[in-house]
C-alpha cells in the first residue's frame, strides 16, 4: 500500500470519531503513527537481518503464535519441540520437512543459529524454559502467565536482566490499539476520577471450558510423559493432565492464570499501574465435573493503592464457564464523570457529570418535614443554585475503533521482533509480565486457602500480612 493511500484510508476510517476524541491525539497525527506502522511491516528484510525462530510447545497457542510470528517480515521457523509425536508430525506437514522436530527443547537451545524462541508449553514449564533460553542467549517470547508459581517470578526477572536479551510475555492486550488509546483517554480525564474497574471473560462450551479434542493415538507411547512431569513426584500417564492441562493445578493455573491475566494486562496498561496490594477470590466447580481441581466459576476483588499515576480504585473480575450469556467479555472503567468500556479493539465512553447542586426532593427526606419548612428549604436551595447548576451534565458518547486491518496479535509479535533487532524496550517485559501474573496466581491462593492475599506491587513480593 502506498504511503498516501494508506494514510488517507486511516483518516477516512477515523473521521466519524475524530471530534469525540478531543482528549487523544489528533486524527492527523495518529494517521502518521499508523503510516509508520504500515511502512515498518511492509519493508523488505535482507537475508542477513532475518530472525530465525523456534517454538517450544506446539499446542493451540504454539501453532497460533507461530503462524502469527511468521506474518512479520524477516522471520523464519527452523525448529519446534513438543512432547506429543502427533504435533511434531503436524509441524512438518505445515512448515516443511526441513524444520527440526524434537521432544527435547534443550536440543533447540544448543543451536547457535536460532535467535529467538516462542514458549507455549503448559504453565508449569514457563519459568524453567524461559531461564534456560535466556542463559542460552536466546530472545524469548513466553505465553502468559509468565510463571506457574509466584516464587518463580523474580528468578525469571533476574535471568532476563543478566542476559541482556529481549523477552516479551504473550498477553496480546498490551499491544491492543483500543487499550493504548483508552490509556490516553483516561489519562486526559475523559471519565473524571477512576473509582472502579469491572471486567469479565465468560464462556459456554466444552471447548471454552478446556475440554479439547483428544487425539486418537494418545498413549504413553506417543507422549513423553516422563519428560513432562520431570521434577515432580512420579505418577502414571494421564491423557487429561497432558491434553487438558489447564484443568489441573499441578500443570496449569486455572481461570485466573489463563483469563484474569488478560484482564489485568489491559487494566495495568491503561492505568499505568504496577498492580493491586490486596486480593481476594471466591468460586466453585459449578458445571464441568470432569475431574478438574480448579474452579469453572470464579470472582476476584483486587484493591489498587493510590500512586502518583492513579487514585485508589477497586477491580472486580469474573469468569463463568457455563454462562447463559454465551461467550462474552469486557472491561468497564467507571469514573466520576463517565464510563469507558473496552469493546474488541476499541472503546466507547458514556459521559455523565454530576450536577453542581446536591439535589433536593424526590427520594429525599424533604417531604418528611413540615410543609412550611419544605417551602423555606426549596426557596433557599433555588436561590443558591441556578437551573444550570441543578442539571446533570452530559455530552455525546465518545467512540474509537481501530482500523479494520489492525491485529493486536500481529502487532504484539511486531513489537517483539523489533525489540530483538533494535533492542528497543517493550511494554510487556518480564517485570510487567510478573506484575500482571502474580496477583492472578494470588487469586488462586486466596481461593484455595480462603484468605485475603497481600501483595507488594512495587517490590513484587508477598507482603507479611494475614487476614
mmCIF file of N, CA, C and O in Angstrom, residues 214-215 218-220 223 225 228 236-245 248:
data_model
loop_
_atom_site.group_PDB
_atom_site.id
_atom_site.type_symbol
_atom_site.label_atom_id
_atom_site.label_comp_id
_atom_site.label_asym_id
_atom_site.label_seq_id
_atom_site.Cartn_x
_atom_site.Cartn_y
_atom_site.Cartn_z
ATOM 1 N N UNK A 214 -9.367 -34.827 21.951
ATOM 2 C CA UNK A 214 -8.236 -35.719 22.218
ATOM 3 C C UNK A 214 -7.795 -36.410 20.923
ATOM 4 O O UNK A 214 -8.632 -36.797 20.109
ATOM 5 N N UNK A 215 -6.487 -36.610 20.720
ATOM 6 C CA UNK A 215 -6.035 -37.374 19.543
ATOM 7 C C UNK A 215 -6.376 -38.851 19.714
ATOM 8 O O UNK A 215 -6.442 -39.363 20.842
ATOM 9 N N UNK A 218 -3.504 -41.025 21.510
ATOM 10 C CA UNK A 218 -2.930 -40.568 22.777
ATOM 11 C C UNK A 218 -2.596 -41.759 23.660
ATOM 12 O O UNK A 218 -3.468 -42.562 23.999
ATOM 13 N N UNK A 219 -1.333 -41.874 24.037
ATOM 14 C CA UNK A 219 -0.899 -43.000 24.872
ATOM 15 C C UNK A 219 0.484 -42.691 25.425
ATOM 16 O O UNK A 219 1.145 -41.729 25.020
ATOM 17 N N UNK A 220 0.931 -43.549 26.325
ATOM 18 C CA UNK A 220 2.280 -43.399 26.872
ATOM 19 C C UNK A 220 3.346 -43.600 25.807
ATOM 20 O O UNK A 220 4.495 -43.183 25.985
ATOM 21 N N UNK A 223 3.292 -39.921 23.907
ATOM 22 C CA UNK A 223 3.504 -38.758 24.776
ATOM 23 C C UNK A 223 4.713 -39.034 25.670
ATOM 24 O O UNK A 223 4.787 -40.069 26.323
ATOM 25 N N UNK A 225 5.752 -38.663 28.659
ATOM 26 C CA UNK A 225 5.192 -38.352 29.970
ATOM 27 C C UNK A 225 6.280 -38.091 31.016
ATOM 28 O O UNK A 225 6.163 -37.177 31.826
ATOM 29 N N UNK A 228 7.555 -34.731 30.697
ATOM 30 C CA UNK A 228 6.505 -33.778 31.051
ATOM 31 C C UNK A 228 6.453 -33.540 32.564
ATOM 32 O O UNK A 228 6.288 -32.411 33.019
ATOM 33 N N UNK A 236 1.333 -41.997 37.222
ATOM 34 C CA UNK A 236 1.081 -42.678 35.948
ATOM 35 C C UNK A 236 0.563 -41.725 34.876
ATOM 36 O O UNK A 236 -0.031 -40.682 35.182
ATOM 37 N N UNK A 237 0.806 -42.082 33.630
ATOM 38 C CA UNK A 237 0.341 -41.301 32.483
ATOM 39 C C UNK A 237 -1.161 -41.060 32.567
ATOM 40 O O UNK A 237 -1.939 -41.964 32.828
ATOM 41 N N UNK A 238 -1.559 -39.827 32.336
ATOM 42 C CA UNK A 238 -2.968 -39.439 32.344
ATOM 43 C C UNK A 238 -3.192 -38.486 31.171
ATOM 44 O O UNK A 238 -2.693 -37.357 31.185
ATOM 45 N N UNK A 239 -3.911 -38.912 30.137
ATOM 46 C CA UNK A 239 -4.081 -38.053 28.958
ATOM 47 C C UNK A 239 -4.738 -36.714 29.281
ATOM 48 O O UNK A 239 -4.435 -35.705 28.651
ATOM 49 N N UNK A 240 -5.664 -36.707 30.259
ATOM 50 C CA UNK A 240 -6.310 -35.435 30.607
ATOM 51 C C UNK A 240 -5.296 -34.436 31.140
ATOM 52 O O UNK A 240 -5.357 -33.240 30.820
ATOM 53 N N UNK A 241 -4.372 -34.899 31.948
ATOM 54 C CA UNK A 241 -3.402 -33.982 32.542
ATOM 55 C C UNK A 241 -2.377 -33.489 31.525
ATOM 56 O O UNK A 241 -1.665 -32.515 31.789
ATOM 57 N N UNK A 242 -2.331 -34.148 30.384
ATOM 58 C CA UNK A 242 -1.448 -33.672 29.313
ATOM 59 C C UNK A 242 -2.217 -32.801 28.319
ATOM 60 O O UNK A 242 -1.812 -31.670 28.037
ATOM 61 N N UNK A 243 -3.327 -33.293 27.794
ATOM 62 C CA UNK A 243 -4.054 -32.567 26.752
ATOM 63 C C UNK A 243 -5.058 -31.559 27.316
ATOM 64 O O UNK A 243 -5.447 -30.618 26.621
ATOM 65 N N UNK A 244 -5.490 -31.756 28.568
ATOM 66 C CA UNK A 244 -6.396 -30.804 29.218
ATOM 67 C C UNK A 244 -5.710 -30.176 30.433
ATOM 68 O O UNK A 244 -6.319 -29.943 31.473
ATOM 69 N N UNK A 245 -4.443 -29.881 30.316
ATOM 70 C CA UNK A 245 -3.630 -29.491 31.460
ATOM 71 C C UNK A 245 -4.139 -28.260 32.195
ATOM 72 O O UNK A 245 -3.876 -28.085 33.391
ATOM 73 N N UNK A 248 -5.797 -28.544 35.800
ATOM 74 C CA UNK A 248 -5.124 -29.136 36.954
ATOM 75 C C UNK A 248 -4.068 -28.181 37.511
ATOM 76 O O UNK A 248 -3.220 -27.662 36.781
#
